[in-house]
CSV table of C-alpha atoms in Angstrom, one decimal:
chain,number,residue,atom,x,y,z
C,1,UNK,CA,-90.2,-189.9,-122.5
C,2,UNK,CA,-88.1,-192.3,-120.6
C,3,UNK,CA,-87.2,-192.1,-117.3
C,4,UNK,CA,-83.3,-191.6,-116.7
C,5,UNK,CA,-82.0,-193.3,-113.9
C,6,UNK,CA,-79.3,-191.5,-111.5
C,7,UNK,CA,-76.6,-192.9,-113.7
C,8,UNK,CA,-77.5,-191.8,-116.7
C,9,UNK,CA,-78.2,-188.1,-115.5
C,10,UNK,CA,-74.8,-188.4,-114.5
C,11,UNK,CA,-73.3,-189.4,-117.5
C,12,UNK,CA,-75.6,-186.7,-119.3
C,13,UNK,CA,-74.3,-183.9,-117.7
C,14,UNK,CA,-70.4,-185.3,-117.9
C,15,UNK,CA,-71.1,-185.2,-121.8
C,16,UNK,CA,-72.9,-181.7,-121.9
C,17,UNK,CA,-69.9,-180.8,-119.8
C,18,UNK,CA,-67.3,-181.7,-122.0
C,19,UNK,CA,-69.2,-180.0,-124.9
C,20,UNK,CA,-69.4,-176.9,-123.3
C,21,UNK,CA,-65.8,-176.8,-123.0
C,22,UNK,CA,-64.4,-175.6,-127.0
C,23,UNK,CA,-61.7,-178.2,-128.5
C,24,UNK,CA,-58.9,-177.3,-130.1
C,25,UNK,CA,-59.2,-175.0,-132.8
C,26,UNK,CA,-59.6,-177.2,-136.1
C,27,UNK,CA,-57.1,-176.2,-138.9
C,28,UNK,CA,-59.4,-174.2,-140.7
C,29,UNK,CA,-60.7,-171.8,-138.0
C,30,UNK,CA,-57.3,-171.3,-137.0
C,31,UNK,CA,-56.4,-170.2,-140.9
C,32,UNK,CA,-59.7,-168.3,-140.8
C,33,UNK,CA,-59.1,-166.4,-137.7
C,34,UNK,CA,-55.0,-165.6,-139.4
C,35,UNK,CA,-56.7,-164.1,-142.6
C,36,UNK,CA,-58.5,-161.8,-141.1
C,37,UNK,CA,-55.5,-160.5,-138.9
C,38,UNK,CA,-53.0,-157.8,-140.7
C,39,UNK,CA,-49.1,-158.7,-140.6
C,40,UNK,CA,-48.2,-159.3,-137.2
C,41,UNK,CA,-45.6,-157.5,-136.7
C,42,UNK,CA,-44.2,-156.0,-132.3
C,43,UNK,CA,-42.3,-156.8,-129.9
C,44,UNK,CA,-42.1,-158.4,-126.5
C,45,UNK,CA,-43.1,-155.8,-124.0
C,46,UNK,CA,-42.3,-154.3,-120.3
C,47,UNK,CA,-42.3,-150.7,-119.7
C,48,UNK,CA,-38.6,-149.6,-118.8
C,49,UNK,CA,-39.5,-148.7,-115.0
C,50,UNK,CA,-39.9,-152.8,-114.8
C,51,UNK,CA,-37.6,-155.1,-113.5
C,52,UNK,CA,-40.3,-158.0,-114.2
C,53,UNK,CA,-44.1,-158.6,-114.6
C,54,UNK,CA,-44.7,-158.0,-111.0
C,55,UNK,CA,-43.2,-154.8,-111.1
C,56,UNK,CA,-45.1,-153.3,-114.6
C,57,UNK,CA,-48.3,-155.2,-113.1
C,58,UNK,CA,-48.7,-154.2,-109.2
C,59,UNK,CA,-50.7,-151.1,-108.2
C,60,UNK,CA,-48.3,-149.3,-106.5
C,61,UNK,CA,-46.0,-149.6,-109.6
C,62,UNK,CA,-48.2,-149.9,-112.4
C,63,UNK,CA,-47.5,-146.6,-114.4
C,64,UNK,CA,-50.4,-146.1,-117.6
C,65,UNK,CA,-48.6,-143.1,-118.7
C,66,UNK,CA,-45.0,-144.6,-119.2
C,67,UNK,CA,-46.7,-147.1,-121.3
C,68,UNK,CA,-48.6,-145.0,-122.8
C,69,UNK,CA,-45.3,-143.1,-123.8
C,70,UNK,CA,-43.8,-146.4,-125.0
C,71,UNK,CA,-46.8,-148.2,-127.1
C,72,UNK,CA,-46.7,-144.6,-129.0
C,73,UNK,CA,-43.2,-145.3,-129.8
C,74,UNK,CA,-43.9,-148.6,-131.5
C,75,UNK,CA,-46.5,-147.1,-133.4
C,76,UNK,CA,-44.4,-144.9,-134.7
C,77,UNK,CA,-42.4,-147.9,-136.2
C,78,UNK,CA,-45.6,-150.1,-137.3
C,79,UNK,CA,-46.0,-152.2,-134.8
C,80,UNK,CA,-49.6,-153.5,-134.3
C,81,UNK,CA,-48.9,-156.1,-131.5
C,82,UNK,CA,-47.0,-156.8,-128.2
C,83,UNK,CA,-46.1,-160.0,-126.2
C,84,UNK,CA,-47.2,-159.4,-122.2
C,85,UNK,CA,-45.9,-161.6,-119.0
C,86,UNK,CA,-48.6,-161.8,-116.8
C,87,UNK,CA,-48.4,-164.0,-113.3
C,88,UNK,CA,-50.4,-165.6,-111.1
C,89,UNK,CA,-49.4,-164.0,-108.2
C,90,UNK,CA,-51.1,-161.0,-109.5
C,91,UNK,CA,-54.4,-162.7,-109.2
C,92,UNK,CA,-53.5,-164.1,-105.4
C,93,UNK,CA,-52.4,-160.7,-104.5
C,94,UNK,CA,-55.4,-158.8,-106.1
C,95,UNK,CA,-58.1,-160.3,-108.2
C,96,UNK,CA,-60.7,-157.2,-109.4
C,97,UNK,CA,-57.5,-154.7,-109.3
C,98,UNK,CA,-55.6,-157.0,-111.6
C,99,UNK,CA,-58.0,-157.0,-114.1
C,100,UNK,CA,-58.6,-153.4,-113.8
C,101,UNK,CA,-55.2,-153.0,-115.0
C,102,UNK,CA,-55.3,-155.2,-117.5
C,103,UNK,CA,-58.3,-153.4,-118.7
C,104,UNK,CA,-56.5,-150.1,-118.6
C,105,UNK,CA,-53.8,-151.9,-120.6
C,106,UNK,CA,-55.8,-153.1,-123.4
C,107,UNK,CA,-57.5,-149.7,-123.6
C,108,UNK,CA,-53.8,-147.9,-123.7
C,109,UNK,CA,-52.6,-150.7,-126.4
C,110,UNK,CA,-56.1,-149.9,-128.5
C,111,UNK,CA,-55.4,-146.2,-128.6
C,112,UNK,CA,-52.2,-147.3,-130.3
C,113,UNK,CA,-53.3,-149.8,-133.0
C,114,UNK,CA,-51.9,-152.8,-131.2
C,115,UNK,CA,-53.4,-155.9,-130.0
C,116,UNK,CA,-51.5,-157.6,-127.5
C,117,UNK,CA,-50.5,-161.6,-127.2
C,118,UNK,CA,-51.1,-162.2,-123.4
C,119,UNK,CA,-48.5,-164.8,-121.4
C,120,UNK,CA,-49.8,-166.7,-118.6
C,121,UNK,CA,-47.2,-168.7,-117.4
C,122,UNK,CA,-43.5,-168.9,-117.3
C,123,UNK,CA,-40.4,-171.2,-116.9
C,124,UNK,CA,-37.2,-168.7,-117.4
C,125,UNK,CA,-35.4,-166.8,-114.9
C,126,UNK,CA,-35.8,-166.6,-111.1
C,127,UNK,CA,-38.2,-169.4,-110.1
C,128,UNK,CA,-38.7,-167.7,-106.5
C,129,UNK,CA,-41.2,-165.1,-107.2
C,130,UNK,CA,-41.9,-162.4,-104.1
C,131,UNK,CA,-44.8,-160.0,-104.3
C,132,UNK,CA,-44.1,-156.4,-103.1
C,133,UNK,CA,-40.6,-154.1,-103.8
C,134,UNK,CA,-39.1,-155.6,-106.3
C,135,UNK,CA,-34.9,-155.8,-105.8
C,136,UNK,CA,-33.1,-153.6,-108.3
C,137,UNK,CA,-31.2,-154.6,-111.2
C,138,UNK,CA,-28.0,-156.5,-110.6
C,139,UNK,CA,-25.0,-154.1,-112.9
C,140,UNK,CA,-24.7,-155.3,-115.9
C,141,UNK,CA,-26.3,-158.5,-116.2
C,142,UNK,CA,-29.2,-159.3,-118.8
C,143,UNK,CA,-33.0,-159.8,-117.3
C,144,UNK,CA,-31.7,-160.3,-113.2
C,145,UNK,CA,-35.0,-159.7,-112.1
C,146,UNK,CA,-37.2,-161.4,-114.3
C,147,UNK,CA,-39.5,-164.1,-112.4
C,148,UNK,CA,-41.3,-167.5,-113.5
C,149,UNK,CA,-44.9,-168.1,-113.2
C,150,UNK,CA,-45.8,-170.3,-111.4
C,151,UNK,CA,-42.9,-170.3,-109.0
C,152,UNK,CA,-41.0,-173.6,-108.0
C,153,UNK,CA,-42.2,-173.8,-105.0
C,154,UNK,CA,-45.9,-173.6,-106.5
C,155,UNK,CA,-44.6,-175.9,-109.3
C,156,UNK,CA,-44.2,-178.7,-106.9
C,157,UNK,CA,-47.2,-178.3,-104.4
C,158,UNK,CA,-50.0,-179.4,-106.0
C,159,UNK,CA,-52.7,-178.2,-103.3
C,160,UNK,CA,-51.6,-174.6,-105.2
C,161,UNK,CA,-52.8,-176.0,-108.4
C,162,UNK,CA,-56.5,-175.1,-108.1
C,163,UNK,CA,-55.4,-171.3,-107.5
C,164,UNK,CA,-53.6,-171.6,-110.3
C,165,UNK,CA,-56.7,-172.9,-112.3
C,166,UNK,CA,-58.7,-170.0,-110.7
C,167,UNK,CA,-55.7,-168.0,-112.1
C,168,UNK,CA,-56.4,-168.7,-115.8
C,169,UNK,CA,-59.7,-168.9,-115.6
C,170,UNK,CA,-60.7,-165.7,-113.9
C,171,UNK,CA,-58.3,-164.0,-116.6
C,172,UNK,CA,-59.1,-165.4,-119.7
C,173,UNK,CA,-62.5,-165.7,-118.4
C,174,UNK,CA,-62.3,-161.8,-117.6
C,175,UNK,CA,-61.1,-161.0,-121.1
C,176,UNK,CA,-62.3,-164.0,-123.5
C,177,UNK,CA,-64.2,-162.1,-125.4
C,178,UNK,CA,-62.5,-158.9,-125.8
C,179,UNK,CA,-61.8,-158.1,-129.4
C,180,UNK,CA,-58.8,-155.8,-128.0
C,181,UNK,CA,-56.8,-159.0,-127.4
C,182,UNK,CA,-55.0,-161.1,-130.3
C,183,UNK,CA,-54.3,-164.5,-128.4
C,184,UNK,CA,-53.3,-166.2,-124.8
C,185,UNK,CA,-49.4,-167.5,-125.0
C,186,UNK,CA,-50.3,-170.5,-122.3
C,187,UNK,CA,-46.6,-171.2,-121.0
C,188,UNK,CA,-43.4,-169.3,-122.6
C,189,UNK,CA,-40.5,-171.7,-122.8
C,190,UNK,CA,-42.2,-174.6,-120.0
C,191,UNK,CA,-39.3,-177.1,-120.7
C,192,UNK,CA,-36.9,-174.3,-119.9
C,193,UNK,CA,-33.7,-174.7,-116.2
C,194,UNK,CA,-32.3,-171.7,-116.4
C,195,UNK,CA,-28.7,-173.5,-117.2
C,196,UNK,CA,-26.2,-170.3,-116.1
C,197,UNK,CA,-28.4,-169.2,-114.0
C,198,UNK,CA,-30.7,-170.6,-111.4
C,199,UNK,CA,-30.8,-174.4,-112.2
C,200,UNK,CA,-29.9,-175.0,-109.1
C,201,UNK,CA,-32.7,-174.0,-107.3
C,202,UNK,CA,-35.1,-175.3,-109.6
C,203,UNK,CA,-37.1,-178.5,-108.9
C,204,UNK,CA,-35.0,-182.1,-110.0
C,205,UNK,CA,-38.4,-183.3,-111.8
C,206,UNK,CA,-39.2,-179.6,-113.1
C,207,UNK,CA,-39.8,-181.1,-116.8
C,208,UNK,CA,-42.1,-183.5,-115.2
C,209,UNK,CA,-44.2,-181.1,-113.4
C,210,UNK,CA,-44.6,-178.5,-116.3
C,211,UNK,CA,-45.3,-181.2,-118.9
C,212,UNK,CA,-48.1,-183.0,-116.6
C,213,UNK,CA,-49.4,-179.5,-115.7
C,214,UNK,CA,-49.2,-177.2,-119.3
C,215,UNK,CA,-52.6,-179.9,-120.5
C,216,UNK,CA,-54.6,-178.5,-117.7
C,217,UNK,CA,-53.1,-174.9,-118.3
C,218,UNK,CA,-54.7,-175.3,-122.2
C,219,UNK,CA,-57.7,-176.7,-120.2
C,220,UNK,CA,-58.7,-174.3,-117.8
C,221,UNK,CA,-58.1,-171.2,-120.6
C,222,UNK,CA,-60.4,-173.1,-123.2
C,223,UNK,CA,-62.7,-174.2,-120.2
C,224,UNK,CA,-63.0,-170.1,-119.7
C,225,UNK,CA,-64.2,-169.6,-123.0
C,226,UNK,CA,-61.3,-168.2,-125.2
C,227,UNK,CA,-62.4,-166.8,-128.5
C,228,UNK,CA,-59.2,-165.8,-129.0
C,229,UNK,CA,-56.9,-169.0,-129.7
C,230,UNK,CA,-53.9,-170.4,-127.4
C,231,UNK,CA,-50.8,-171.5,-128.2
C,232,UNK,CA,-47.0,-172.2,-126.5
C,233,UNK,CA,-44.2,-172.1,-128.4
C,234,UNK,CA,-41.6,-174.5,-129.3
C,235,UNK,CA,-37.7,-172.8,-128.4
C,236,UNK,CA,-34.8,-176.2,-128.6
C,237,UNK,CA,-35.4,-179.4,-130.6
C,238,UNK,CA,-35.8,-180.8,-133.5
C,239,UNK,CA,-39.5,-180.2,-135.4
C,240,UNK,CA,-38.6,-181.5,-138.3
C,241,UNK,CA,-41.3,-184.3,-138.1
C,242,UNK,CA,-43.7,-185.2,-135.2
C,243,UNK,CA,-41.8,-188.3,-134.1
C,244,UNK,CA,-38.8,-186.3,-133.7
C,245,UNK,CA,-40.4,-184.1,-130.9
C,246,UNK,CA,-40.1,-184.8,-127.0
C,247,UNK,CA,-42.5,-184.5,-124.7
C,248,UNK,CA,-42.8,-181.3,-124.2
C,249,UNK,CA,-42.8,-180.1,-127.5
C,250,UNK,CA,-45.8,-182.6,-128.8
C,251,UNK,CA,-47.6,-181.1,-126.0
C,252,UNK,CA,-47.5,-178.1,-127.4
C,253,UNK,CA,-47.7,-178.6,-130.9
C,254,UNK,CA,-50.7,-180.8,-130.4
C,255,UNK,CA,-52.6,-177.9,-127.9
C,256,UNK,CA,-52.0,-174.7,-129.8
C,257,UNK,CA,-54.6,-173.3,-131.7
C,258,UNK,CA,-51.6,-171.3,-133.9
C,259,UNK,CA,-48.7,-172.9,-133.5
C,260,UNK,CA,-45.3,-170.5,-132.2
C,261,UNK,CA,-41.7,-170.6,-132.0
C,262,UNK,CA,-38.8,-169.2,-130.7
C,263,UNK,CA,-35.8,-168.2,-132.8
C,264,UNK,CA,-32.7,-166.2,-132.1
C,265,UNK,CA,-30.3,-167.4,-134.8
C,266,UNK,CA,-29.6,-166.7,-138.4
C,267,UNK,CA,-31.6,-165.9,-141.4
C,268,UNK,CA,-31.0,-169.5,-142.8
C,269,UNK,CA,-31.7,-171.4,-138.8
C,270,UNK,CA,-34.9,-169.0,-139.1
C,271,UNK,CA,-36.4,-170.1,-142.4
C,272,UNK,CA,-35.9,-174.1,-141.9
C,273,UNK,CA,-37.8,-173.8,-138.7
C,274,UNK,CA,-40.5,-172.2,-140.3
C,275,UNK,CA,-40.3,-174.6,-143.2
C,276,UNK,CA,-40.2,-177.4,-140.5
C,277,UNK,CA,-43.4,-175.7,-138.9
C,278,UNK,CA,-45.5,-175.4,-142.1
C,279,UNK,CA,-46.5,-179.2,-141.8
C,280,UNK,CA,-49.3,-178.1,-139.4
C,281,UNK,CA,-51.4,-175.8,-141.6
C,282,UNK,CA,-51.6,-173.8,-139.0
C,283,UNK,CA,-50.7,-169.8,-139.3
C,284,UNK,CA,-47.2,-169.3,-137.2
C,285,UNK,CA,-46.3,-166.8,-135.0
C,286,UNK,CA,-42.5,-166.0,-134.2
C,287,UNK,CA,-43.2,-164.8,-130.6
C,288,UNK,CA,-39.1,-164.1,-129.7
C,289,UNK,CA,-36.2,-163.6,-132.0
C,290,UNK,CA,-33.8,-160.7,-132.4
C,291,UNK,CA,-30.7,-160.9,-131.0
C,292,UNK,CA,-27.9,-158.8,-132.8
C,293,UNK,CA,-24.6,-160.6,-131.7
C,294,UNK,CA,-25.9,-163.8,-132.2
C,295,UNK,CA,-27.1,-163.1,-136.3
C,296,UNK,CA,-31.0,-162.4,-135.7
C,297,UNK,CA,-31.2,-159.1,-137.0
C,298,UNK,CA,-34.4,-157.0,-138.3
C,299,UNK,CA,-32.6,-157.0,-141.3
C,300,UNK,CA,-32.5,-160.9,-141.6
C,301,UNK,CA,-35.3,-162.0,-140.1
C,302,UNK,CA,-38.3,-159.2,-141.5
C,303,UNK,CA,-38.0,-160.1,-145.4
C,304,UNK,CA,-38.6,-164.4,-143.8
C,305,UNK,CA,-41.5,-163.5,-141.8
C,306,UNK,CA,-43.4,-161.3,-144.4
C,307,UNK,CA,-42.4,-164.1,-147.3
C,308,UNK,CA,-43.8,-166.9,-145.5
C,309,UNK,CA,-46.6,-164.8,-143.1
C,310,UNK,CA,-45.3,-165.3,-140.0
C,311,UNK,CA,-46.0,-162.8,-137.6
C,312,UNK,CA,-42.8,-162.0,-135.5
C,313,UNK,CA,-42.1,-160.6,-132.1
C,314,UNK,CA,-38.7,-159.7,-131.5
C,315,UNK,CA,-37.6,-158.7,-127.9
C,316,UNK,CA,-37.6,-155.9,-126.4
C,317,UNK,CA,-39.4,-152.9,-127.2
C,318,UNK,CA,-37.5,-149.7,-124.8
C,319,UNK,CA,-34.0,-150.6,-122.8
C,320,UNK,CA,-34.6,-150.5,-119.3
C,321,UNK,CA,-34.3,-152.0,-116.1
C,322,UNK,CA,-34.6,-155.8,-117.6
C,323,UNK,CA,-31.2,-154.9,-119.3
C,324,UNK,CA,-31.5,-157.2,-122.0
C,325,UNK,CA,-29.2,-154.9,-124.0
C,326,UNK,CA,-26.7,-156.9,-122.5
C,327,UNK,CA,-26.1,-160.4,-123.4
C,328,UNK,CA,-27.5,-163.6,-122.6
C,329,UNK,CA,-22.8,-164.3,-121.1
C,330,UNK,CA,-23.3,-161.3,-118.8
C,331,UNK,CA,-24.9,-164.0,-116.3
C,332,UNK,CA,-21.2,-165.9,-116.6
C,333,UNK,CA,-19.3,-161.9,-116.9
C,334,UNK,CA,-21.4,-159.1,-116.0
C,335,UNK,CA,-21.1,-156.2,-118.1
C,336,UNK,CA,-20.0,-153.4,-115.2
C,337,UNK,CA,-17.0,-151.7,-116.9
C,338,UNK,CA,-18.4,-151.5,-120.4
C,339,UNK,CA,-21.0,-151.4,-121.8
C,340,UNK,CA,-21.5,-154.0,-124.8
C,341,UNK,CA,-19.9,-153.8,-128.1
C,342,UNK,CA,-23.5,-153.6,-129.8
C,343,UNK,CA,-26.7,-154.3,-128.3
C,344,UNK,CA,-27.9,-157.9,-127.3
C,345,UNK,CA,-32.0,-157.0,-127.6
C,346,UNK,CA,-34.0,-153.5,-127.4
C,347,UNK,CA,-35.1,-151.1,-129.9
C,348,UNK,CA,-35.2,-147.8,-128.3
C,349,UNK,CA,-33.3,-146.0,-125.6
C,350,UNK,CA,-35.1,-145.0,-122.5
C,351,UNK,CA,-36.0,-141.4,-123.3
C,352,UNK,CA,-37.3,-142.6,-127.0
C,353,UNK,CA,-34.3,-142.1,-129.3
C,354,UNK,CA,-33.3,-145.5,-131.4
C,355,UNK,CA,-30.7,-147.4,-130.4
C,356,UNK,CA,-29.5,-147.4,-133.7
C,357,UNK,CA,-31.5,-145.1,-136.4
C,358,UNK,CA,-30.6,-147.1,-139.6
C,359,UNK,CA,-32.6,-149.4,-138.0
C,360,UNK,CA,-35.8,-148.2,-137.1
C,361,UNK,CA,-35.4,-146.4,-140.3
C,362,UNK,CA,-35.3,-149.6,-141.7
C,363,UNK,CA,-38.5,-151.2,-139.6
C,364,UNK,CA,-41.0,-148.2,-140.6
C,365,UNK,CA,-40.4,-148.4,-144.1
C,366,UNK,CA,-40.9,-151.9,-144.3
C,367,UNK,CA,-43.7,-151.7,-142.3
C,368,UNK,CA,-45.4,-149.1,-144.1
C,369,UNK,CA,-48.5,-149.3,-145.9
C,370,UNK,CA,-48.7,-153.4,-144.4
């Protein structure tokens, strides 16, 4: 046998490295992996005692019997899958009793038929995340407490970036091959600024950072060993064809295993989308839509998803102290002297009953026998 010189060795092991870390998904494992799932059909879950994901994930708040409670209610209705925020200063705060809860979560979700779609990271919302006592909910005004992941001021640090890494790699490593897990959502909404809200506190270049950062995020999750496949989804644009994409957006769309999408507009908005999306021939997954005032209604949008197999998350799950019953305006004119004229998100009430009976009435029967 030859002799390798230092050089080569090196080379040698750069190549064995990258071939130990899985590509992307080709087009037929992803449509392989789709046909063996049922109709994917949830919501996008927090238990209603949680203002954000720091309060539904930290011990002194994380309650397994409220969710319990709660994952039996979407049973009743169907549902086999749920959309979860995690965050990475969860895995700063407390590593091995993070994942223990996780754990706990996945065995809750199991005892209810569901397979949840994990969320790493996160642009929307409050981009100064604080460990600890979580503030309570500003009156009338929809998702005040919610958090990003990573926050801005992790965002634009780079020295944070290898805990980050050690973030998604110690939980998808913890959970790669657990078959009680249906996929890793990389980054929800990573070109999102919080117009109305808090764009003024997030970072000038915040596109930039997310967009040279959400690579490595896909990266470090495959470098982990996911079994289960990653996507992001796409939320504004145009998808229609792949020039017409920005940055962002061909990041995405180029990572994912499956590719997603956000809708929360009409029946008619809803199917060109998907339309737009079936050039990949890749299965699609609707991880948001459902938002009464705004035309996204069970109604509309369940009939789309099952005629072209999408699987669809709408949000919300149980009204609580997210309040995103209210509407999106309430940040503009908070909603303290009435309540609104019909729900903005949320299927049930906090003590179980349906919002709205008709409607859940409506969601088991069509969800029955899928």
């Amino acid at each position: 046998m030859r002799k390798l010189g230092i050089g080569a060795i090196v080379l040698l092991w750069a190549v064995v490295g990258c071939a130990a870390q899985a590509p992307r998904w080709s087009e037929q494992k992803a449509e392989d992996w789709y046909a063996k799932q049922p109709w994917l059909v949830g919501s996008n879950y927090i238990p209603a005692n949680a203002i954000n994901e720091l309060e539904m994930w930290q011990a002194e708040t994380f309650d397994p019997q409220r969710i319990d409670l709660e994952l039996g209610w979407a049973e009743s209705l169907g549902l086999n899958t749920m959309r979860v925020f995690l965050h990475d200063l969860l895995w700063q705060q407390d590593p091995q009793g993070f994942k223990k809860r996780l754990d706990t979560f996945l065995t809750i979700a199991k005892k209810h038929h569901i397979r949840p779609l994990f969320v790493l990271f996160d642009s929307c919302w409050d981009p100064n995340p604080k460990l600890g006592k979580q503030h309570e909910p500003n009156p009338g005004v929809h998702n005040s407490g919610w958090v990003q992941s990573p926050g801005a001021a992790a965002l634009k640090d780079a020295a944070q970036y290898p805990r980050l890494e050690a973030y998604v790699k110690g939980v998808v490593g913890a959970f790669a091959k657990d078959e009680r897990l249906l996929g890793w959502d990389v980054w929800n909404e990573p070109s999102g600024t919080n117009q109305g809200s808090y764009e003024k506190e997030e970072p000038a270049n915040k596109k930039d950072l997310v967009a040279a950062l959400l690579p490595k995020v896909f990266a470090w999750a495959r470098a982990a060993g996911a079994t289960q496949p990653l996507t992001s989804g796409l939320f504004e644009g145009d998808w229609s064809a792949p020039e017409k994409l920005g940055a962002m957006e061909r990041i995405q769309a180029e990572q994912s295993d499956v590719i997603s999408f956000h809708n929360y507009d009409k029946p008619e908005e809803f199917e060109k989308r998907v339309k737009w999306l079936q050039a990949y021939h890749r299965p699609i997954l609707c991880t948001e839509y459902m938002a009464r005032g705004n035309g996204s209604t069970f109604q509309g949008i369940l009939p789309l998803a099952k005629k072209y197999h999408v699987a669809a998350y709408n949000w919300g799950l149980v009204a609580g102290k997210t309040q995103t019953y209210f509407p999106w305006d309430s940040w503009q004119k908070p909603y303290t002297d009435h309540a609104p004229a019909q729900w903005h998100h949320d299927i049930f009430q906090a003590d179980g009953k349906p919002y709205r009976v008709e409607e859940t009435d409506y969601i088991k029967a069509f969800l029955k026998d899928q």
